[in-house]
Structure formats: C-alpha cells, structure tokens
C-alpha cells in the first residue's frame, strides 16, 4: 500500500506503502472502456417443434474460453491504468519493471505496526500482508506509482498533502492459483478490533465494491491525535486474481468513490484484454 507523507504514517503505514497499486487513477481518458457489456445475449435459434442440431446443442471445444496465461511485461503495460486515465494529472510518476521493486520495497518483512501499537494479531497481520500478497513465485512484474500534491501545510513542501496511487501486476507460473481474496478476509478477521495507542488509532474494514467485481480488498483509516485536533488518513487497497496473475491498486489520501471508480476502470481494461 502507498505510504502517507507524514512522520507517523512513515512509521506505522508499511502496509499502506506496500500494497499500493493505484495512485490518482480513475477513468477519464477516451481509451477507458465504458464498462458496458457489448456482447449480445445468446438467442434461441430453434422454434417450438424444431430439433436443434448436435452442434447447436453442444458448442465446440474451440469455442470454450481459454484460461488466462501469465502476463508478459508488454501485456502488463497495456492492462494497467496509465497517468492519462487518471481523473487528475499526477505531479509525480515512477515506473518499476521486473521484480526488484517488489522484492526490495514491497515484500519486505516489517515490524512497524507491532512497534507502534504493540504485539497483537492485527499488528502482525498488517506487518506481513505485503509479503503474503507478493508471494514467492512471481516471474514478471510491473508497477506504477503516481503522486499528486493536493495542498500544503504552512507552506512546508515536506508536509504538503499528497495523494498517492500505486498500480501493479505480477505474473506467476501457469499452474499457479492465486487466491488473494482469502488474504484480505484473514486480515479483516484479525483486525476486528482497532489498534490504539496514545490517542492514535488504526481501523481496518473489508472493501468489497460489488458482488460481481473482480476486486476485493480493505480500507484502512489512520486517526492521529494532536491535542484537541485529530487528522485522518485513508488507505484503500484491492487485488484481482486473473488466472496466474494478480493486479492490485492501492491509494492514500484518496476518497473512496474515486478509488472505486478506478477499480471499475481497471477491471474494464482487464476484461477487454481477456476478450481480445
């Protein structure tokens, strides 16, 4: 997930930084699909009293949809949301090809949550979710990090409010079955109770945009107490398993509706690629 730009966030938001796959990305470019299903509904050819031919009764095996193959780097480039498809133009953009970024920056063992909030089942789950999401058998990867400055705190550039989106894809061997939805379910079960310490709180809830959505994930809210004031940072992360591939979006300081729109846009691009 993306790491919020705040000293507390940098300490306790390893999950946010590691699972981020979406940064300021929403639909918006002309090339973004509209989400409508353009495939016509099948119609019955035979009328009452007419016997359908064997071919009509049993579609040929060649017509059966094939299982997705591991994505190549070129396919990931085509599938993942681009800066031109985001609702606002990012002020920063980094692209990571191959597996180095995932193994050196994302799937890294952490004790940030346990150190900040004490040992607990939830803190342990948050500290290890990124490692579990990436796994050990990935053979190709691509990640885009997008950032957009949305405001400043007392004119200090280092404290400027920043919206961050990370979009990434990993491909695994063809016989691999990815089940990241179960990881999110386990995380939510481990974090039924909020993490609290010194007036700071982290709450985790499942993120399920809709019943027919490819993506499942979580929303994480960091509440930081500063005397009489309290500030909140929202983190959203979601994954889609596409055969032996995982696509993930994660955002910090983005509103929920924008993030869900981005999930819809990303799912459209995945479905278009599979149909093509």
Short mmCIF file of C-alpha atoms in Angstrom, two decimals:
data_model
loop_
_atom_site.label_atom_id
_atom_site.label_comp_id
_atom_site.label_asym_id
_atom_site.label_seq_id
_atom_site.Cartn_x
_atom_site.Cartn_y
_atom_site.Cartn_z
CA UNK A 1 0.00 0.00 0.00
CA UNK A 2 1.19 3.58 -0.51
CA UNK A 3 2.89 5.27 2.39
CA UNK A 4 1.25 8.53 3.52
CA UNK A 5 3.54 11.58 3.69
CA UNK A 6 3.62 12.05 7.45
CA UNK A 7 6.13 11.08 10.12
CA UNK A 8 3.59 8.90 11.94
CA UNK A 9 2.48 7.39 8.66
CA UNK A 10 6.02 6.57 7.68
CA UNK A 11 6.37 4.74 10.99
CA UNK A 12 3.14 2.73 11.03
CA UNK A 13 2.00 2.57 7.41
CA UNK A 14 4.22 -0.09 5.94
CA UNK A 15 1.11 -1.84 4.73
CA UNK A 16 -0.17 1.25 3.03
CA UNK A 17 3.08 1.69 1.20
CA UNK A 18 3.46 -1.92 0.24
CA UNK A 19 0.06 -2.82 -1.02
CA UNK A 20 -0.49 0.30 -3.03
CA UNK A 21 -1.33 -0.42 -6.59
CA UNK A 22 -3.44 2.58 -7.53
CA UNK A 23 -2.50 6.19 -7.22
CA UNK A 24 -4.65 9.04 -8.52
CA UNK A 25 -6.13 6.78 -11.16
CA UNK A 26 -9.68 6.93 -12.31
CA UNK A 27 -11.44 6.54 -15.55
CA UNK A 28 -11.42 9.57 -17.72
CA UNK A 29 -9.41 9.06 -20.89
CA UNK A 30 -11.14 8.27 -24.17
CA UNK A 31 -9.44 4.90 -24.26
CA UNK A 32 -11.03 3.89 -20.97
CA UNK A 33 -13.87 1.40 -21.58
CA UNK A 34 -17.35 2.46 -20.52
CA UNK A 35 -17.95 -0.73 -18.61
CA UNK A 36 -20.96 -1.82 -20.68
CA UNK A 37 -21.14 -5.38 -21.92
CA UNK A 38 -21.21 -5.18 -25.70
CA UNK A 39 -21.62 -8.92 -26.18
CA UNK A 40 -25.19 -9.65 -27.35
CA UNK A 41 -27.29 -12.02 -25.31
CA UNK A 42 -27.47 -15.51 -26.88
CA UNK A 43 -30.78 -16.16 -28.61
CA UNK A 44 -32.56 -19.44 -29.15
CA UNK A 45 -32.41 -20.37 -32.84
CA UNK A 46 -34.84 -23.27 -32.70
CA UNK A 47 -38.59 -22.65 -32.56
CA UNK A 48 -41.12 -24.96 -30.98
CA UNK A 49 -41.17 -28.32 -32.76
CA UNK A 50 -37.78 -27.80 -34.38
CA UNK A 51 -34.89 -30.03 -33.35
CA UNK A 52 -31.58 -28.32 -32.82
CA UNK A 53 -28.56 -29.84 -34.47
CA UNK A 54 -25.87 -31.51 -32.30
CA UNK A 55 -23.55 -28.58 -32.95
CA UNK A 56 -26.14 -26.19 -31.59
CA UNK A 57 -26.70 -28.33 -28.51
CA UNK A 58 -23.00 -28.79 -27.71
CA UNK A 59 -20.68 -25.90 -28.54
CA UNK A 60 -17.37 -26.98 -29.99
CA UNK A 61 -14.44 -27.18 -27.59
CA UNK A 62 -12.68 -24.50 -29.60
CA UNK A 63 -15.42 -22.05 -28.54
CA UNK A 64 -14.69 -22.57 -24.85
CA UNK A 65 -12.87 -19.60 -23.27
CA UNK A 66 -9.25 -20.36 -22.56
CA UNK A 67 -7.68 -19.87 -19.17
CA UNK A 68 -5.56 -16.71 -18.80
CA UNK A 69 -1.83 -17.19 -19.28
CA UNK A 70 0.86 -15.44 -17.21
CA UNK A 71 1.02 -11.82 -18.34
CA UNK A 72 4.12 -10.64 -20.14
CA UNK A 73 5.67 -7.28 -19.36
CA UNK A 74 4.17 -5.89 -22.58
CA UNK A 75 0.71 -7.11 -21.60
CA UNK A 76 1.03 -5.51 -18.16
CA UNK A 77 1.88 -2.21 -19.84
CA UNK A 78 -1.31 -2.46 -21.88
CA UNK A 79 -3.51 -3.57 -18.96
CA UNK A 80 -2.51 -1.28 -16.07
CA UNK A 81 -4.07 2.16 -15.72
CA UNK A 82 -1.93 4.94 -17.13
CA UNK A 83 -1.48 8.54 -15.98
CA UNK A 84 -3.70 9.71 -18.85
CA UNK A 85 -6.56 7.66 -17.44
CA UNK A 86 -6.47 9.28 -14.01
CA UNK A 87 -9.05 11.91 -13.02
CA UNK A 88 -6.31 14.43 -12.20
CA UNK A 89 -2.87 14.82 -13.76
CA UNK A 90 -0.24 13.43 -11.35
CA UNK A 91 2.63 15.65 -10.31
CA UNK A 92 4.93 12.63 -9.89
CA UNK A 93 5.16 9.26 -11.64
CA UNK A 94 7.57 6.37 -11.20
CA UNK A 95 7.53 3.07 -13.10
CA UNK A 96 9.20 -0.12 -11.86
CA UNK A 97 9.75 -3.02 -14.24
CA UNK A 98 10.78 -6.53 -13.27
CA UNK A 99 10.77 -7.91 -9.74
CA UNK A 100 13.36 -5.79 -7.89
CA UNK A 101 10.88 -3.20 -6.61
CA UNK A 102 8.57 -5.92 -5.31
CA UNK A 103 11.27 -7.89 -3.53
CA UNK A 104 13.24 -4.90 -2.21
CA UNK A 105 10.47 -2.41 -1.41
CA UNK A 106 7.13 -4.21 -1.16
CA UNK A 107 7.53 -7.78 0.06
CA UNK A 108 9.76 -6.88 2.98
CA UNK A 109 9.27 -8.23 6.49
CA UNK A 110 8.24 -5.39 8.78
CA UNK A 111 7.52 -4.79 12.46
CA UNK A 112 6.25 -1.23 12.01
CA UNK A 113 2.73 -1.86 13.31
CA UNK A 114 3.88 -4.07 16.18
CA UNK A 115 6.49 -1.48 17.16
CA UNK A 116 3.95 1.35 17.08
CA UNK A 117 0.95 -0.39 18.66
CA UNK A 118 2.34 -3.40 20.48
CA UNK A 119 2.21 -7.08 19.64
CA UNK A 120 -1.23 -8.28 18.53
CA UNK A 121 -2.84 -10.48 15.90
CA UNK A 122 -3.88 -7.43 13.91
CA UNK A 123 -0.45 -5.74 14.06
CA UNK A 124 1.19 -8.97 12.92
CA UNK A 125 -1.28 -9.34 10.03
CA UNK A 126 -0.66 -5.77 8.88
CA UNK A 127 3.10 -6.24 9.09
CA UNK A 128 3.03 -9.36 6.90
CA UNK A 129 0.22 -8.66 4.39
CA UNK A 130 2.56 -7.29 1.72
CA UNK A 131 4.82 -10.33 1.87
CA UNK A 132 1.81 -12.62 1.57
CA UNK A 133 0.34 -10.65 -1.35
CA UNK A 134 3.53 -10.87 -3.40
CA UNK A 135 4.35 -14.48 -2.52
CA UNK A 136 7.48 -16.29 -3.62
CA UNK A 137 6.97 -17.46 -7.20
CA UNK A 138 6.42 -14.28 -9.21
CA UNK A 139 8.24 -14.32 -12.55
CA UNK A 140 7.34 -10.91 -14.02
CA UNK A 141 6.16 -7.63 -12.58
CA UNK A 142 5.31 -4.02 -13.35
CA UNK A 143 4.32 -1.18 -11.01
CA UNK A 144 3.29 2.45 -11.49
CA UNK A 145 3.46 4.92 -8.61
CA UNK A 146 1.51 8.15 -9.09
CA UNK A 147 1.54 11.13 -6.77
CA UNK A 148 -0.33 14.41 -6.76
CA UNK A 149 0.20 17.32 -4.38
CA UNK A 150 -3.23 18.42 -3.14
CA UNK A 151 -2.25 21.14 -0.65
CA UNK A 152 0.45 22.41 1.67
CA UNK A 153 0.85 22.62 5.43
CA UNK A 154 2.21 26.04 6.50
CA UNK A 155 3.99 26.33 3.17
CA UNK A 156 6.37 23.50 4.02
CA UNK A 157 6.78 21.34 0.91
CA UNK A 158 7.77 18.33 3.02
CA UNK A 159 4.41 18.48 4.82
CA UNK A 160 2.34 19.06 1.67
CA UNK A 161 -0.72 16.86 1.45
CA UNK A 162 -0.05 14.18 -1.14
CA UNK A 163 -2.44 11.80 -2.86
CA UNK A 164 -0.71 8.58 -3.83
CA UNK A 165 -1.77 5.73 -6.06
CA UNK A 166 0.09 2.53 -6.83
CA UNK A 167 -1.00 0.16 -9.62
CA UNK A 168 0.87 -3.09 -10.10
CA UNK A 169 0.70 -6.51 -11.69
CA UNK A 170 2.59 -9.74 -11.00
CA UNK A 171 2.64 -12.87 -13.15
CA UNK A 172 3.24 -16.35 -11.72
CA UNK A 173 3.86 -19.76 -13.32
CA UNK A 174 0.97 -21.03 -15.45
CA UNK A 175 -0.10 -23.68 -12.95
CA UNK A 176 -0.31 -21.19 -10.06
CA UNK A 177 -3.70 -20.50 -8.49
CA UNK A 178 -3.81 -17.04 -6.89
CA UNK A 179 -6.29 -16.51 -4.04
CA UNK A 180 -5.55 -13.08 -2.61
CA UNK A 181 -9.19 -12.60 -1.57
CA UNK A 182 -8.53 -15.05 1.24
CA UNK A 183 -5.64 -12.89 2.46
CA UNK A 184 -7.96 -9.87 2.78
CA UNK A 185 -10.53 -12.00 4.61
CA UNK A 186 -7.89 -13.18 7.07
CA UNK A 187 -6.69 -9.61 7.60
CA UNK A 188 -10.21 -8.36 8.34
CA UNK A 189 -10.78 -11.23 10.76
CA UNK A 190 -7.51 -10.44 12.57
CA UNK A 191 -8.37 -6.73 12.83
CA UNK A 192 -11.92 -6.80 14.14
CA UNK A 193 -10.64 -4.63 16.99
CA UNK A 194 -8.89 -1.33 16.25
CA UNK A 195 -5.24 -0.75 17.03
CA UNK A 196 -4.92 2.05 19.60
CA UNK A 197 -2.03 3.79 21.29
CA UNK A 198 -1.63 7.28 22.74
CA UNK A 199 -4.74 8.62 21.03
CA UNK A 200 -3.70 7.24 17.62
CA UNK A 201 -5.97 4.62 16.07
CA UNK A 202 -5.93 2.29 13.07
CA UNK A 203 -9.15 0.65 11.93
CA UNK A 204 -9.48 -1.93 9.16
CA UNK A 205 -12.62 -2.86 7.24
CA UNK A 206 -13.26 -5.12 4.22
CA UNK A 207 -13.55 -3.36 0.87
CA UNK A 208 -15.96 -5.11 -1.48
CA UNK A 209 -17.07 -2.70 -4.23
CA UNK A 210 -19.81 -5.01 -5.58
CA UNK A 211 -20.80 -8.66 -5.81
CA UNK A 212 -19.68 -9.02 -9.42
CA UNK A 213 -16.43 -7.06 -9.06
CA UNK A 214 -13.13 -8.78 -9.72
CA UNK A 215 -11.51 -6.83 -6.90
CA UNK A 216 -11.56 -7.45 -3.16
CA UNK A 217 -9.52 -5.66 -0.54
CA UNK A 218 -9.55 -3.47 2.53
CA UNK A 219 -9.92 0.09 3.74
CA UNK A 220 -7.61 1.30 6.49
CA UNK A 221 -8.15 4.52 8.43
CA UNK A 222 -5.33 6.05 10.45
CA UNK A 223 -6.53 8.59 13.01
CA UNK A 224 -3.79 10.72 14.53
CA UNK A 225 -4.47 12.72 17.68
CA UNK A 226 -2.66 16.01 18.19
CA UNK A 227 -4.01 17.65 21.33
CA UNK A 228 -7.55 18.79 20.62
CA UNK A 229 -7.20 18.10 16.91
CA UNK A 230 -7.37 14.80 15.05
CA UNK A 231 -6.29 14.05 11.49
CA UNK A 232 -7.33 11.08 9.40
CA UNK A 233 -5.53 9.29 6.59
CA UNK A 234 -7.50 6.85 4.44
CA UNK A 235 -5.80 3.95 2.69
CA UNK A 236 -7.55 1.67 0.18
CA UNK A 237 -6.09 -1.48 -1.34
CA UNK A 238 -7.64 -4.15 -3.55
CA UNK A 239 -6.49 -7.06 -5.69
CA UNK A 240 -7.89 -9.05 -8.60
CA UNK A 241 -6.71 -12.59 -9.38
CA UNK A 242 -6.65 -13.24 -13.12
CA UNK A 243 -5.57 -16.84 -13.59
CA UNK A 244 -1.87 -16.97 -12.61
CA UNK A 245 -1.71 -13.17 -12.28
CA UNK A 246 -2.51 -10.58 -9.62
CA UNK A 247 -3.42 -6.96 -10.31
CA UNK A 248 -3.51 -4.54 -7.39
CA UNK A 249 -4.50 -0.95 -6.74
CA UNK A 250 -3.75 0.95 -3.54
CA UNK A 251 -4.27 4.60 -2.65
CA UNK A 252 -3.54 7.01 0.18
CA UNK A 253 -5.41 10.28 0.80
CA UNK A 254 -7.96 9.46 -1.91
CA UNK A 255 -11.71 9.48 -1.38
CA UNK A 256 -13.48 6.13 -1.51
CA UNK A 257 -15.70 6.90 -4.51
CA UNK A 258 -12.71 7.85 -6.66
CA UNK A 259 -10.91 4.67 -5.70
CA UNK A 260 -13.94 2.52 -6.55
CA UNK A 261 -14.20 4.30 -9.93
CA UNK A 262 -10.58 3.40 -10.54
CA UNK A 263 -11.25 -0.24 -9.71
CA UNK A 264 -14.07 -0.21 -12.27
CA UNK A 265 -11.79 1.34 -14.89
CA UNK A 266 -9.02 -1.17 -14.17
CA UNK A 267 -11.45 -4.09 -14.33
CA UNK A 268 -12.69 -2.87 -17.73
CA UNK A 269 -9.14 -2.91 -19.07
CA UNK A 270 -8.55 -6.42 -17.73
CA UNK A 271 -11.79 -7.72 -19.26
CA UNK A 272 -11.02 -6.06 -22.58
CA UNK A 273 -7.61 -7.71 -22.65
CA UNK A 274 -9.08 -11.15 -21.87
CA UNK A 275 -11.77 -10.71 -24.52
CA UNK A 276 -9.30 -9.51 -27.13
#
